[in-house]
Amino acid sequence: MDLEHLNDDQKKAVREIYGRVLILAGAGSGKTKVLTTKIAYLISECSVMPEAILGLTFTRKAALEMSNRLKTIMNPELAKRVMLSTFHGFCSFVLRNDIHHLGYTKNFTIYDSQDVHRLAVDIAKDILSHDGKLPSLQASLKQIQNAQNQGFSPEDLQKSALSWHDKFVAELYKRLRLCLKAHNAVDFDHMLSLCHELFLNFPNVLKRYSDRFQFVLIDEYQDTNPVQAKIAQCLTQQHGNLCVVGDDDQSIYGWRGAEVANIL
């Protein structure tokens, strides 16, 4: 495969195949180009099957851009067979196949923030024995979102709860999960924590995905939150082939629990 369109550092990054690979580069330096070229290199020069490669990023737009770039530098039919997805898209794929191990059915519903808020209001009224209008639950739901992105369970919050509000949030989180399960539903952030829970508690399920995806590549790794980093570690603990690309000065998802420490 011709790599002459790359500079020396980019060529080195593409050719570094096995084990943990960290590619740090600033904005506009061609990080995504290196990632897509590396995927094409794995297939054309290392005889890796396209289905054995998983590329993860953070937005559908970025995943589509990776897919389109890949199709321009290699056989488009082979490129289509590589799974390029957002973290949430990948977790949805896993859960649609295997969520039944956690007591849900495969035709689960994904609740948006408004659905979750309506459910939380009813639960909060029950916790507080409150028939009237409740104060805003925004801060409480934000705390629950942060807990999910950190990979914390309701029990984790209960153990560390000190204030009245912390105890209320832990109870709300616990009941919210139970109600979602009763409705055969998950919310956006819950998808990640459920996927991680599945991998932790069902080693045979994890092995199946780890055996399939022998090479995991993640773009914009500085934007991963703890539970996303844990999912990546689970997937690659068997074969060790994890390549991450990012810029430790460019994290934009701090509001969603991203921790630049993951890339450092």
Short mmCIF file of C-alpha atoms in Angstrom, two decimals:
data_model
loop_
_atom_site.label_atom_id
_atom_site.label_comp_id
_atom_site.label_asym_id
_atom_site.label_seq_id
_atom_site.Cartn_x
_atom_site.Cartn_y
_atom_site.Cartn_z
CA MET A 1 0.00 0.00 0.00
CA ASP A 2 1.34 3.41 -1.01
CA LEU A 3 1.99 5.63 2.03
CA GLU A 4 3.80 8.40 0.19
CA HIS A 5 1.00 10.88 0.92
CA LEU A 6 1.96 10.66 4.62
CA ASN A 7 4.88 12.27 6.45
CA ASP A 8 7.41 10.16 8.37
CA ASP A 9 5.59 10.38 11.74
CA GLN A 10 2.28 9.48 10.11
CA LYS A 11 3.88 6.48 8.35
CA LYS A 12 5.30 5.29 11.68
CA ALA A 13 1.85 5.57 13.28
CA VAL A 14 0.23 3.58 10.47
CA ARG A 15 2.82 0.79 10.57
CA GLU A 16 2.69 0.32 14.36
CA ILE A 17 0.16 -2.53 14.40
CA TYR A 18 0.15 -4.68 17.53
CA GLY A 19 -0.40 -3.88 21.20
CA ARG A 20 -1.24 -0.54 22.80
CA VAL A 21 -0.64 2.36 20.40
CA LEU A 22 -1.13 6.01 21.38
CA ILE A 23 -1.05 8.61 18.62
CA LEU A 24 -0.96 12.17 19.99
CA ALA A 25 -1.29 15.03 17.52
CA GLY A 26 -2.68 18.54 17.40
CA ALA A 27 -5.68 19.89 15.53
CA GLY A 28 -5.41 19.75 11.73
CA SER A 29 -2.44 17.36 11.74
CA GLY A 30 -4.25 14.54 9.92
CA LYS A 31 -5.22 12.28 12.84
CA THR A 32 -8.34 10.90 11.13
CA LYS A 33 -6.40 10.41 7.88
CA VAL A 34 -3.85 8.32 9.78
CA LEU A 35 -6.59 6.28 11.43
CA THR A 36 -8.38 5.46 8.17
CA THR A 37 -5.07 4.73 6.40
CA LYS A 38 -4.13 2.42 9.27
CA ILE A 39 -7.39 0.48 8.80
CA ALA A 40 -6.71 0.14 5.07
CA TYR A 41 -3.12 -0.91 5.85
CA LEU A 42 -4.31 -3.63 8.25
CA ILE A 43 -6.50 -5.09 5.52
CA SER A 44 -4.22 -4.73 2.51
CA GLU A 45 -0.79 -5.33 4.07
CA CYS A 46 -1.49 -7.42 7.18
CA SER A 47 -4.26 -9.66 5.78
CA VAL A 48 -6.68 -8.65 8.55
CA MET A 49 -10.33 -9.35 7.73
CA PRO A 50 -12.44 -6.16 7.61
CA GLU A 51 -14.92 -7.68 10.07
CA ALA A 52 -12.10 -7.98 12.65
CA ILE A 53 -11.70 -4.18 12.84
CA LEU A 54 -13.74 -1.84 15.04
CA GLY A 55 -13.39 1.92 14.66
CA LEU A 56 -15.05 4.09 17.31
CA THR A 57 -15.66 7.81 17.52
CA PHE A 58 -18.11 10.24 19.14
CA THR A 59 -20.55 11.55 16.55
CA ARG A 60 -22.39 10.01 13.62
CA LYS A 61 -20.90 12.71 11.42
CA ALA A 62 -17.36 11.68 12.41
CA ALA A 63 -18.15 7.98 11.89
CA LEU A 64 -19.59 8.75 8.44
CA GLU A 65 -16.53 10.84 7.57
CA MET A 66 -14.26 7.94 8.53
CA SER A 67 -16.36 5.56 6.42
CA ASN A 68 -16.30 7.87 3.38
CA ARG A 69 -12.54 8.42 3.65
CA LEU A 70 -11.92 4.69 3.93
CA LYS A 71 -13.92 4.02 0.76
CA THR A 72 -11.73 6.47 -1.20
CA ILE A 73 -8.43 4.76 -0.30
CA MET A 74 -9.38 1.08 -0.59
CA ASN A 75 -11.92 -1.26 -2.17
CA PRO A 76 -15.31 0.25 -1.18
CA GLU A 77 -16.89 -3.20 -0.78
CA LEU A 78 -14.20 -4.20 1.72
CA ALA A 79 -14.49 -0.83 3.47
CA LYS A 80 -18.22 -1.41 4.06
CA ARG A 81 -17.42 -4.52 6.07
CA VAL A 82 -15.43 -2.57 8.69
CA MET A 83 -17.56 -1.54 11.68
CA LEU A 84 -17.16 2.23 12.08
CA SER A 85 -19.48 3.55 14.75
CA THR A 86 -20.08 5.85 17.67
CA PHE A 87 -19.67 4.36 21.15
CA HIS A 88 -23.43 4.50 21.60
CA GLY A 89 -24.01 2.87 18.21
CA PHE A 90 -21.64 0.04 19.10
CA CYS A 91 -23.26 -0.47 22.52
CA SER A 92 -26.69 -0.52 20.88
CA PHE A 93 -25.39 -3.21 18.48
CA VAL A 94 -24.12 -5.31 21.41
CA LEU A 95 -27.29 -4.87 23.46
CA ARG A 96 -29.62 -5.71 20.56
CA ASN A 97 -27.84 -9.06 20.40
CA ASP A 98 -27.21 -9.83 24.06
CA ILE A 99 -29.23 -7.65 26.44
CA HIS A 100 -31.41 -10.66 27.28
CA HIS A 101 -28.60 -11.81 29.59
CA LEU A 102 -29.43 -8.78 31.75
CA GLY A 103 -33.17 -9.48 31.90
CA TYR A 104 -34.34 -7.25 29.04
CA THR A 105 -35.68 -8.31 25.65
CA LYS A 106 -33.92 -7.47 22.40
CA ASN A 107 -36.70 -5.12 21.23
CA PHE A 108 -35.99 -2.67 24.06
CA THR A 109 -36.96 0.99 23.67
CA ILE A 110 -34.42 3.82 23.91
CA TYR A 111 -35.79 6.65 26.07
CA ASP A 112 -34.79 10.23 25.34
CA SER A 113 -34.17 12.85 28.05
CA GLN A 114 -37.83 13.92 28.11
CA ASP A 115 -39.02 10.33 28.63
CA VAL A 116 -36.52 9.90 31.47
CA HIS A 117 -37.56 13.20 33.05
CA ARG A 118 -41.25 12.25 33.04
CA LEU A 119 -40.43 8.90 34.66
CA ALA A 120 -38.16 10.60 37.22
CA VAL A 121 -40.91 13.04 38.23
CA ASP A 122 -43.30 10.20 39.03
CA ILE A 123 -40.60 8.34 40.98
CA ALA A 124 -39.57 11.48 42.89
CA LYS A 125 -43.17 12.13 43.90
CA ASP A 126 -43.37 8.62 45.29
CA ILE A 127 -40.07 8.93 47.17
CA LEU A 128 -41.07 12.27 48.69
CA SER A 129 -44.77 11.40 49.16
CA HIS A 130 -45.45 14.58 47.20
CA ASP A 131 -48.72 15.19 45.35
CA GLY A 132 -48.01 18.69 44.09
CA LYS A 133 -45.49 20.20 41.71
CA LEU A 134 -41.90 19.22 42.41
CA PRO A 135 -38.91 21.54 42.19
CA SER A 136 -36.62 21.01 39.19
CA LEU A 137 -34.96 17.60 39.02
CA GLN A 138 -32.31 18.85 36.60
CA ALA A 139 -29.45 18.78 39.14
CA SER A 140 -30.48 15.31 40.39
CA LEU A 141 -30.67 13.84 36.87
CA LYS A 142 -27.32 15.45 36.00
CA GLN A 143 -25.79 13.71 39.02
CA ILE A 144 -27.24 10.39 37.82
CA GLN A 145 -25.89 11.01 34.31
CA ASN A 146 -22.44 11.70 35.75
CA ALA A 147 -22.61 8.50 37.81
CA GLN A 148 -23.49 6.44 34.72
CA ASN A 149 -20.67 8.00 32.72
CA GLN A 150 -18.26 7.19 35.56
CA GLY A 151 -19.52 3.59 35.66
CA PHE A 152 -21.04 3.96 39.15
CA SER A 153 -24.08 1.89 40.16
CA PRO A 154 -26.94 3.09 42.42
CA GLU A 155 -25.31 1.05 45.18
CA ASP A 156 -22.07 2.98 44.71
CA LEU A 157 -23.95 6.25 45.18
CA GLN A 158 -25.77 4.92 48.23
CA LYS A 159 -22.48 3.98 49.91
CA SER A 160 -20.99 7.45 49.39
CA ALA A 161 -24.15 9.50 50.07
CA LEU A 162 -23.72 12.00 52.90
CA SER A 163 -26.23 14.79 52.33
CA TRP A 164 -30.01 14.46 52.08
CA HIS A 165 -29.82 15.26 48.37
CA ASP A 166 -27.16 12.62 47.73
CA LYS A 167 -29.34 9.99 49.40
CA PHE A 168 -32.34 11.15 47.37
CA VAL A 169 -30.33 10.94 44.13
CA ALA A 170 -29.11 7.42 44.98
CA GLU A 171 -32.69 6.27 45.61
CA LEU A 172 -33.95 8.02 42.46
CA TYR A 173 -31.17 6.38 40.42
CA LYS A 174 -32.00 2.95 41.86
CA ARG A 175 -35.73 3.23 41.16
CA LEU A 176 -35.16 4.80 37.75
CA ARG A 177 -33.14 1.77 36.67
CA LEU A 178 -35.81 -0.60 37.99
CA CYS A 179 -38.59 1.32 36.20
CA LEU A 180 -36.65 1.44 32.94
CA LYS A 181 -36.13 -2.31 33.15
CA ALA A 182 -39.83 -2.84 33.88
CA HIS A 183 -40.61 -0.82 30.75
CA ASN A 184 -37.95 -2.77 28.79
CA ALA A 185 -36.25 0.55 28.11
CA VAL A 186 -32.78 2.09 28.39
CA ASP A 187 -31.70 5.69 28.19
CA PHE A 188 -28.81 7.13 26.19
CA ASP A 189 -26.14 6.96 28.93
CA HIS A 190 -27.53 3.73 30.38
CA MET A 191 -26.62 1.98 27.09
CA LEU A 192 -22.92 2.41 27.89
CA SER A 193 -23.12 1.22 31.49
CA LEU A 194 -25.29 -1.76 30.50
CA CYS A 195 -22.79 -2.79 27.84
CA HIS A 196 -19.97 -2.57 30.38
CA GLU A 197 -22.07 -4.55 32.89
CA LEU A 198 -22.71 -7.20 30.25
CA PHE A 199 -19.00 -7.54 29.47
CA LEU A 200 -18.06 -7.73 33.17
CA ASN A 201 -20.67 -10.28 34.22
CA PHE A 202 -20.81 -12.52 31.15
CA PRO A 203 -17.25 -13.45 30.10
CA ASN A 204 -18.48 -15.66 27.25
CA VAL A 205 -20.32 -12.70 25.71
CA LEU A 206 -17.22 -10.51 26.04
CA LYS A 207 -15.05 -13.24 24.52
CA ARG A 208 -17.30 -13.42 21.46
CA TYR A 209 -16.88 -9.69 20.75
CA SER A 210 -13.20 -9.70 21.67
CA ASP A 211 -12.60 -12.66 19.34
CA ARG A 212 -14.39 -10.87 16.52
CA PHE A 213 -12.83 -7.41 16.92
CA GLN A 214 -9.12 -8.18 16.96
CA PHE A 215 -8.18 -4.54 16.30
CA VAL A 216 -9.93 -1.64 18.05
CA LEU A 217 -9.16 1.92 16.95
CA ILE A 218 -10.61 4.99 18.67
CA ASP A 219 -10.57 8.54 17.30
CA GLU A 220 -10.62 11.61 19.58
CA TYR A 221 -9.75 9.43 22.57
CA GLN A 222 -9.36 12.49 24.81
CA ASP A 223 -13.16 12.70 24.78
CA THR A 224 -13.76 9.27 26.36
CA ASN A 225 -15.44 9.13 29.74
CA PRO A 226 -14.50 6.41 32.26
CA VAL A 227 -17.17 3.90 31.22
CA GLN A 228 -16.19 4.23 27.53
CA ALA A 229 -12.55 3.66 28.46
CA LYS A 230 -13.59 0.58 30.48
CA ILE A 231 -15.50 -0.82 27.49
CA ALA A 232 -12.40 -0.37 25.31
CA GLN A 233 -10.24 -2.08 27.94
CA CYS A 234 -12.68 -5.01 28.20
CA LEU A 235 -12.75 -5.51 24.43
CA THR A 236 -8.97 -5.51 24.10
CA GLN A 237 -7.76 -7.17 27.32
CA GLN A 238 -7.43 -10.52 25.53
CA HIS A 239 -5.45 -9.48 22.43
CA GLY A 240 -4.18 -6.06 23.51
CA ASN A 241 -4.63 -4.41 20.10
CA LEU A 242 -5.94 -0.96 21.01
CA CYS A 243 -4.93 2.09 18.97
CA VAL A 244 -6.12 5.47 20.20
CA VAL A 245 -5.75 8.80 18.46
CA GLY A 246 -6.27 12.18 20.05
CA ASP A 247 -5.10 15.55 21.28
CA ASP A 248 -4.72 16.03 25.04
CA ASP A 249 -5.28 19.79 24.56
CA GLN A 250 -8.58 19.45 22.72
CA SER A 251 -11.17 17.72 24.94
CA ILE A 252 -14.69 19.05 24.26
CA TYR A 253 -16.89 16.57 26.13
CA GLY A 254 -16.10 17.47 29.74
CA TRP A 255 -19.81 18.12 30.25
CA ARG A 256 -20.45 14.45 29.45
CA GLY A 257 -17.87 13.08 31.84
CA ALA A 258 -14.91 12.97 29.46
CA GLU A 259 -11.60 12.59 31.27
CA VAL A 260 -8.44 13.65 29.47
CA ALA A 261 -6.58 11.48 32.01
CA ASN A 262 -7.69 8.48 29.90
CA ILE A 263 -5.38 9.52 27.08
CA LEU A 264 -2.57 10.66 29.37
#
